[in-house]
Short mmCIF file of C-alpha atoms and ligand atoms in Angstrom, two decimals:
data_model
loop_
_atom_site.label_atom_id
_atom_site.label_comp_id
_atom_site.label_asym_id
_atom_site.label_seq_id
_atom_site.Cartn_x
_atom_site.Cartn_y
_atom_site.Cartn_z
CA UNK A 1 40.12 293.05 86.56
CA UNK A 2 39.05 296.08 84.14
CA UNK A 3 40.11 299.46 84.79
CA UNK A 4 38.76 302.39 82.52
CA UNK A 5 38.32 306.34 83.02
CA UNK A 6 36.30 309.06 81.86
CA UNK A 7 37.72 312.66 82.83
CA UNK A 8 34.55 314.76 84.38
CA UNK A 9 34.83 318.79 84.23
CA UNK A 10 32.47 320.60 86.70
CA UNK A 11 32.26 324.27 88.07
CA UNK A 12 32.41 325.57 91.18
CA UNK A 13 29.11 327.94 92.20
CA UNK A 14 31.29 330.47 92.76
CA UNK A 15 35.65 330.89 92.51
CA UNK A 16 37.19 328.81 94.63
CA UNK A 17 40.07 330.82 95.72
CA UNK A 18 42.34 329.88 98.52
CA UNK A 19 45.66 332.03 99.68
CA UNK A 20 47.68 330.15 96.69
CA UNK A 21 45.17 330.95 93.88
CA UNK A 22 42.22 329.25 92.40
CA UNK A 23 39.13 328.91 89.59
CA UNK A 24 35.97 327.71 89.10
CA UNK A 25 36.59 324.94 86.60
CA UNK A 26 38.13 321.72 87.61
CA UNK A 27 38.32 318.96 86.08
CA UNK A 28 38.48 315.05 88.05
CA UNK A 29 39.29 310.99 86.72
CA UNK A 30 36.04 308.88 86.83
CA UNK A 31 37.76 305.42 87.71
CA UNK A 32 35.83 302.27 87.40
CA UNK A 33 36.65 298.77 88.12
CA UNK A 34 34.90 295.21 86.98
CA UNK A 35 35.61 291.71 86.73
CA UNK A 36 33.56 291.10 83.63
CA UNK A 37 30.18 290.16 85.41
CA UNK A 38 28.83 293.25 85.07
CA UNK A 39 29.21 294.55 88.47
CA UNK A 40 31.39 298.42 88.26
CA UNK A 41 33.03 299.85 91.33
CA UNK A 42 33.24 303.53 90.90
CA UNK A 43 36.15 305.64 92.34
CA UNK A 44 37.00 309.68 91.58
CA UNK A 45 40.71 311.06 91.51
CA UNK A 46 40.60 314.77 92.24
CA UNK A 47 44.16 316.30 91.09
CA UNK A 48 45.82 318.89 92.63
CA UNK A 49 48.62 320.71 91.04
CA UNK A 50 50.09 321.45 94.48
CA UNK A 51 50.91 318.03 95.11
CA UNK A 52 52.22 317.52 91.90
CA UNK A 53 48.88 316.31 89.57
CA UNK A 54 47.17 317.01 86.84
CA UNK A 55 44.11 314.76 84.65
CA UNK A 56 46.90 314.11 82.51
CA UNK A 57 49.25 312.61 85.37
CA UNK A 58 46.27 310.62 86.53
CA UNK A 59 45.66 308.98 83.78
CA UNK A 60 49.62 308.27 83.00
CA UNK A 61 49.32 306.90 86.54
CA UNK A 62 46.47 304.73 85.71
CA UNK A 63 48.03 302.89 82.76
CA UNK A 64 50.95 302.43 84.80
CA UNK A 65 48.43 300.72 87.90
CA UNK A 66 46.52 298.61 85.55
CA UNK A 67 49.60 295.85 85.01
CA UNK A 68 50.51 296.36 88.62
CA UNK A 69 47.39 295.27 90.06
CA UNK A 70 46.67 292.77 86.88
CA UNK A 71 45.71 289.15 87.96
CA UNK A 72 44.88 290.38 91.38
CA UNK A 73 41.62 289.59 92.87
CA UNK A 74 39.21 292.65 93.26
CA UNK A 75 38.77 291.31 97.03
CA UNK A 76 42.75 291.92 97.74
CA UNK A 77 41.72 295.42 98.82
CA UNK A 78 45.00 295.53 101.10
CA UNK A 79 47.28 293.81 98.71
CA UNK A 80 46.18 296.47 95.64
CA UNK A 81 46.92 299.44 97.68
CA UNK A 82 50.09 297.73 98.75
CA UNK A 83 51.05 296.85 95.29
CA UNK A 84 49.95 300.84 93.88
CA UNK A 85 52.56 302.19 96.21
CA UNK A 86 55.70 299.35 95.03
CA UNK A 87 54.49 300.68 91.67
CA UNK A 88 54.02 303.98 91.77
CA UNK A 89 54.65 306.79 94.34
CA UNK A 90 52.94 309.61 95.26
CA UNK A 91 49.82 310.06 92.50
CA UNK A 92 47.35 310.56 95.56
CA UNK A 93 44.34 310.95 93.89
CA UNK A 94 45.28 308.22 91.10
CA UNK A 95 46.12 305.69 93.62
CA UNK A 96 42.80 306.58 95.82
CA UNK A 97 40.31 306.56 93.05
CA UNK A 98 41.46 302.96 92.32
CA UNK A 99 41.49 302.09 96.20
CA UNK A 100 37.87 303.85 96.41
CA UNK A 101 36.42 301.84 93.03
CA UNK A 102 37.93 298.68 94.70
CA UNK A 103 36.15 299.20 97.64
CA UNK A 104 32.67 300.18 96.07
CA UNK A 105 33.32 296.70 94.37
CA UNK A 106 33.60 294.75 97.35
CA UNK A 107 30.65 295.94 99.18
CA UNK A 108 28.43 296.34 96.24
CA UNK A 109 29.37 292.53 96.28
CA UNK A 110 28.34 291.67 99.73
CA UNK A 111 25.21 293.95 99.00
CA UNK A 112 25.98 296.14 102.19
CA UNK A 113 26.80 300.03 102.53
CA UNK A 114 31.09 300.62 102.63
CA UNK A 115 30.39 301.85 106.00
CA UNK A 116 28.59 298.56 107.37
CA UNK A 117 31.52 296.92 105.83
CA UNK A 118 33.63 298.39 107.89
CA UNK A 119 31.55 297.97 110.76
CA UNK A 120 30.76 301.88 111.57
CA UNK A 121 27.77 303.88 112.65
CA UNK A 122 27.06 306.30 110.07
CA UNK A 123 25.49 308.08 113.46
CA UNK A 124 28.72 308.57 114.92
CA UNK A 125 29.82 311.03 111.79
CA UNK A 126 30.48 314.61 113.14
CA UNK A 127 29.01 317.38 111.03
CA UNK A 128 30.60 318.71 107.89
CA UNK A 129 32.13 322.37 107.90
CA UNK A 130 31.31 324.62 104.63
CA UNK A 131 34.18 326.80 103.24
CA UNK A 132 33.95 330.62 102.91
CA UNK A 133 36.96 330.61 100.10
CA UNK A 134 38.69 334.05 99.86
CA UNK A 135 36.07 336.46 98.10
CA UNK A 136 37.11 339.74 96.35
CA UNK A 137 35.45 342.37 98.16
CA UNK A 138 33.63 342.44 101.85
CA UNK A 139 29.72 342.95 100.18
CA UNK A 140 30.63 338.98 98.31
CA UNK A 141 32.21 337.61 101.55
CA UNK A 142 29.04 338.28 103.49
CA UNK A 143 26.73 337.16 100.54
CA UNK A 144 29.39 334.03 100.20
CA UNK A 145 28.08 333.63 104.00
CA UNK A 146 24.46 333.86 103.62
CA UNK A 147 24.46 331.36 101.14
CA UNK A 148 26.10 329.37 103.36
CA UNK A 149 23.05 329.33 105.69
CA UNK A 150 22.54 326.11 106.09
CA UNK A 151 25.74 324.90 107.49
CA UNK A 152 26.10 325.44 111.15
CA UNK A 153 30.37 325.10 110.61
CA UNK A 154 31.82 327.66 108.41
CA UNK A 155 36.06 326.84 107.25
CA UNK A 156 37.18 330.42 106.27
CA UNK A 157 40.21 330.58 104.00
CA UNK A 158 42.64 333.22 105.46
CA UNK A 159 46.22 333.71 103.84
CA UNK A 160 45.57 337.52 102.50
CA UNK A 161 46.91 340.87 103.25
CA UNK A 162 43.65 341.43 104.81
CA UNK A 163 42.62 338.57 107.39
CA UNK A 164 41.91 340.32 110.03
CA UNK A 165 39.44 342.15 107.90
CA UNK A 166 37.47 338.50 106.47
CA UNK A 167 37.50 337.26 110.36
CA UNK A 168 35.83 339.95 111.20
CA UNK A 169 33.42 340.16 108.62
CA UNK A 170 32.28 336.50 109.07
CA UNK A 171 31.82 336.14 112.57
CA UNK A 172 29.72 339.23 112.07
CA UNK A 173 27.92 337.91 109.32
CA UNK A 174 27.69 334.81 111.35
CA UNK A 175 27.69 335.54 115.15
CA UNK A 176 26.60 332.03 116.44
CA UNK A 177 28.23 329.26 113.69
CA UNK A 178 31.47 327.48 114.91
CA UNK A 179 34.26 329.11 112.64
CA UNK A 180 37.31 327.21 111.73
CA UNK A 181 40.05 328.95 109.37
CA UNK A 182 42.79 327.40 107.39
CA UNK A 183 45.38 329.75 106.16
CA UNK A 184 47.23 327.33 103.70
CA UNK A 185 50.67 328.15 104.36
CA UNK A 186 50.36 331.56 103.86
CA UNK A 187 51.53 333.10 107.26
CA UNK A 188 55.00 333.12 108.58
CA UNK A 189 55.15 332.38 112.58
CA UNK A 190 55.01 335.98 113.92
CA UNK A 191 52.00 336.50 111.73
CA UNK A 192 50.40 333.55 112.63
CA UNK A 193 50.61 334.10 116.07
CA UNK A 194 48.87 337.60 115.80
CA UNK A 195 46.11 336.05 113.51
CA UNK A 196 45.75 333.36 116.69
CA UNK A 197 45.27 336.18 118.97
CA UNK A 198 42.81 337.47 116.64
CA UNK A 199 41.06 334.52 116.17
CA UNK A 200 40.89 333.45 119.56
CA UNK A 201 38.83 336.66 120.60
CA UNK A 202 36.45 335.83 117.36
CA UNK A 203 35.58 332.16 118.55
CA UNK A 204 37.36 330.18 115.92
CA UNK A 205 37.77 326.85 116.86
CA UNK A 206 40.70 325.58 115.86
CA UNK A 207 43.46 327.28 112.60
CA UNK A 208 44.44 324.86 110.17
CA UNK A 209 47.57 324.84 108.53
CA UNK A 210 49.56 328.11 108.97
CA UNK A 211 52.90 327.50 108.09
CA UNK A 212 54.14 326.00 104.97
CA UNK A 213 54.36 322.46 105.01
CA UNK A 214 58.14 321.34 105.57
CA UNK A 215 58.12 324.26 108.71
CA UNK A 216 57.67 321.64 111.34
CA UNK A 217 60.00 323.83 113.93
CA UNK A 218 58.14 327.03 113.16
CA UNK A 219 54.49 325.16 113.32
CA UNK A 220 55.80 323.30 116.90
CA UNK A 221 57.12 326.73 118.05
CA UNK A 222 53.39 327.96 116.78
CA UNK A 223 51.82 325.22 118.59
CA UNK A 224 53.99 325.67 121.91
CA UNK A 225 52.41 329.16 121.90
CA UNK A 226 49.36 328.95 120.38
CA UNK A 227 45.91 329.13 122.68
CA UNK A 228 43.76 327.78 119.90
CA UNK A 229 44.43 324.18 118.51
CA UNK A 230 46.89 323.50 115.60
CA UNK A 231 45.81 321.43 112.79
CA UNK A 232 48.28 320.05 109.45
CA UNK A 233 46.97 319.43 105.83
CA UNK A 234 50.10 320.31 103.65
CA UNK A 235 52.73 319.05 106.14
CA UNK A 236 50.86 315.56 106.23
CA UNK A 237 50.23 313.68 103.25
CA UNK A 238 50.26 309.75 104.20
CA UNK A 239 50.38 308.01 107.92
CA UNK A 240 54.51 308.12 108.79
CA UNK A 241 53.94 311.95 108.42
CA UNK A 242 51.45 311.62 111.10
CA UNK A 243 53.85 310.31 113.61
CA UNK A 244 56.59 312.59 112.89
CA UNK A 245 53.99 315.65 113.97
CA UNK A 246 53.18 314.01 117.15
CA UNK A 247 54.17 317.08 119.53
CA UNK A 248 54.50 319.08 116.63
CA UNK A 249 50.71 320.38 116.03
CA UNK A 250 47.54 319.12 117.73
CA UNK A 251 45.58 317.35 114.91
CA UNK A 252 46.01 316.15 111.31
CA UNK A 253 43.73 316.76 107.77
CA UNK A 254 43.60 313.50 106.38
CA UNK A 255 43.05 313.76 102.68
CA UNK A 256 42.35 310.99 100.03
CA UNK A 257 43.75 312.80 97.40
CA UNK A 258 47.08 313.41 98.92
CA UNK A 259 47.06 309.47 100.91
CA UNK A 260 46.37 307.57 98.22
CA UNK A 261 44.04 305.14 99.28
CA UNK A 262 41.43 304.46 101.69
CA UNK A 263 43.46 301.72 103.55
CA UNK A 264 46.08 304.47 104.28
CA UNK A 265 43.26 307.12 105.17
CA UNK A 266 42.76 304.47 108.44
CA UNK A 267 46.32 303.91 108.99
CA UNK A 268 46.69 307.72 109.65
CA UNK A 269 43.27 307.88 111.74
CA UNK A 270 44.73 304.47 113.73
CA UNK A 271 48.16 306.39 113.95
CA UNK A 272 46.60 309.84 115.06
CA UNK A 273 44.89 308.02 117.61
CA UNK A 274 47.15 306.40 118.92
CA UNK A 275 49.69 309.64 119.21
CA UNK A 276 46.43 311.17 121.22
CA UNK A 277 45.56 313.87 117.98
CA UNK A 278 42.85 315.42 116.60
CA UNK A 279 41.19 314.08 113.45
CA UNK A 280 39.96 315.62 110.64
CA UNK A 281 39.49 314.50 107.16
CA UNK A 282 39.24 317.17 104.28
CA UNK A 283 38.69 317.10 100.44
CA UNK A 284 39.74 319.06 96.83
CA UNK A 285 36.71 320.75 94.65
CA UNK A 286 35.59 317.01 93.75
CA UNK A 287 31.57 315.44 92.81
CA UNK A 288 29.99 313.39 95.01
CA UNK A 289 31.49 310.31 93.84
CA UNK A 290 34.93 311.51 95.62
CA UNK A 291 33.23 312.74 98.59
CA UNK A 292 31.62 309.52 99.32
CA UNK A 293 34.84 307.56 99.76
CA UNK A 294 35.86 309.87 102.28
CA UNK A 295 32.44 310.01 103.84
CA UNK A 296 31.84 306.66 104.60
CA UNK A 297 34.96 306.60 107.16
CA UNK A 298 33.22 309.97 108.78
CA UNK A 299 32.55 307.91 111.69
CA UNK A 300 35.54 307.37 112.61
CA UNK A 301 36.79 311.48 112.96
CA UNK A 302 36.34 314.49 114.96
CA UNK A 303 36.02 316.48 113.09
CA UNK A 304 34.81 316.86 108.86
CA UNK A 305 35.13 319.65 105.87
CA UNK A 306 33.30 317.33 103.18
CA UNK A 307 32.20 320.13 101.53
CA UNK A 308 33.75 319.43 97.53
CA UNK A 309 30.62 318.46 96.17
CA UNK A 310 28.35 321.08 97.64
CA UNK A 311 30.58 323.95 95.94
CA UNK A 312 29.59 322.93 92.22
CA UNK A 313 26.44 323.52 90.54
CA UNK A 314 26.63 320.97 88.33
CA UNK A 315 27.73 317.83 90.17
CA UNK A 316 27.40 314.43 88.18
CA UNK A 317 26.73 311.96 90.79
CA UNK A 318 24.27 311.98 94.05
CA UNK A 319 24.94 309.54 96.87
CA UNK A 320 26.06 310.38 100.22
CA UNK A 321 25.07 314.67 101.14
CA UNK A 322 26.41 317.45 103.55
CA UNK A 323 22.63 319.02 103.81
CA UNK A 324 22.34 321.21 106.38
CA UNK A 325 25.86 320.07 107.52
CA UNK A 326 25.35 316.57 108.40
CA UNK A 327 26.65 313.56 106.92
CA UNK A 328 23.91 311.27 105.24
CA UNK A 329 25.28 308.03 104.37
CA UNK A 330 22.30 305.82 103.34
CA UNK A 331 21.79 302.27 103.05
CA UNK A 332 22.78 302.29 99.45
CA UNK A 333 25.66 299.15 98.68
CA UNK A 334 29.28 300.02 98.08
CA UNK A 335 29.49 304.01 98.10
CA UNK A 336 26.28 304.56 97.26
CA UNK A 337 27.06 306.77 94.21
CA UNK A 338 24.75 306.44 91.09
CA UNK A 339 25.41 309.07 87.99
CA UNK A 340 23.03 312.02 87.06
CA UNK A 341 20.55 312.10 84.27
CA UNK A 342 21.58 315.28 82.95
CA UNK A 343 25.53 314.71 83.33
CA UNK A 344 27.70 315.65 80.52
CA UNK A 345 25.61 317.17 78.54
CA UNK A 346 26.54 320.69 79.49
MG1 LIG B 1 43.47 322.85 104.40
#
């Protein structure tokens, strides 16, 4: 088994700016896999500094897989993933762009969709929410929000000195949409709970992520008091985090960047579930080809911010959409992800 990379740069449509910074270039790890016959199974790392990656670490991390997994058959989908995490820790999006490629493999093999491999109903996916990142001025929030028209679920990025001020200027803007808001750390528990309050008489359905991430007394004393629904992104990374925040907030942000793999991704949905939780699974500013790995387990959650791809304007790849907010998976095999034309040459 082959693995080789191609780093992929693409721009956001606008700044992506969240309560801990941001930009509008970003740059991901094209992974692909073969055996030699010809047939490639794609898979995208998207890097975050915040958890610790870069490009650079990915592909450090990727010459470290490659003996690891070396001799393995591309079919051992459990046994790779297993094997990436003896090897290496952490790495997120390193270790999930090889379990992604690995899977597009497989069911590009048996000719079928990822998501009738797994035996899903693409039907079953909830809708995807659109983000409203943090904008500099109130006239480019509500533009940010008209071009969001098409989405029926805005996620607004709070995590400013002036939230109450963006809250109120999108539910405005937006009177009927279900809002959801994710302040990324930024609020300590007294503020949070105002910003609830707050919230709560604007409609929002559910605040993702107040409290920084190792805060699991403050967000459970949040949670205890909180009238809206608690979700965590930074305070859960793989699934033995989920089961420590049983009791502590209501629902979990699955990520494949910060997992690691898409065998782990359903390990924390199975471990959610069974702990009664909400599900959600997010993304980073990543192309289609990233989105698609997480898309094709849509079925199984309540609740999805697939978004990544439809911030650039100049994604790569085309395969599985957010359109109008919903989730088309197509009957495409493996992830359904076939390159651009135009790609690269910009
Ligand atoms: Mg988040």
């Amino acid at each position: 088994m082959k693995l080789s990379h191609e780093i992929v740069t693409v721009q956001t449509t606008h700044p992506f700016i969240i309560a801990r910074g941001g930009q509008s270039e970003y740059k991901t790890v094209w992974v692909k896999v073969s055996d030699g016959d010809g047939v490639e199974g794609w898979g995208e790392a998207a890097p975050s500094r915040f958890y610790g990656e870069t490009p650079e670490t990915v592909v450090a991390a990727l010459g470290r897989i490659a003996p690891a997994i070396e001799g393995k058959s591309a079919w051992s989908l459990e046994a790779i993933e297993s094997e990436m995490n003896k090897a290496i820790g952490r790495n997120g999006s390193a270790k999930s762009a090889v379990s992604a490629a690995l899977h597009d493999l497989a069911a590009k093999r048996l000719g079928v969709p990822l998501w009738k491999m797994w035996g899903l109903d693409p039907a079953a996916a909830p809708p995807s929410s659109f983000t409203i990142a943090i904008a500099p001025d109130d006239a480019t929030l509500r533009a940010r929000v008209e071009d969001a028209k098409q989405y029926p679920i805005l996620k607004v990025k709070l995590g400013t000195d002036h939230d109450a001020q963006i809250i109120r200027t999108v539910r405005l803007s937006a009177p009927d949409k279900i809002i959801r808001v994710d302040a990324n750390a930024a609020w300590t528990a007294k503020q949070a709970l105002r910003m609830i309050e707050l919230c709560l008489d604007y409609g929002v359905e559910f605040i993702e992520q107040p409290l920084p991430p190792h805060d699991l007394d403050g967000l459970r004393f949040v949670r205890d008091r909180s009238p809206l629904p608690i979700v965590a992104d930074e305070s859960c990374i793989v699934a033995s985090d989920v089961a420590r925040l049983a009791g502590v907030v209501d629902g979990i942000n699955i990520k494949l960047s910060k997992c690691g793999g898409l065998r782990e991704a359903l390990k924390m949905i199975a471990t959610a579930r069974a702990h009664g939780m909400l599900v959600m699974c997010g993304c980073m500013i990543e192309t289609t080809l990233g989105i698609a790995a997480a898309a094709h387990f849509a079925p199984l959650l309540d609740c999805a911010d697939l978004d990544g791809a439809a911030l650039l304007r100049d994604d790569p790849f085309s395969g599985p959409s957010i359109g109008g907010g919903r989730i088309a998976l197509g009957d495409a095999p493996g992830l359904g992800v076939t390159r651009r034309a135009a790609a690269g040459k910009r």
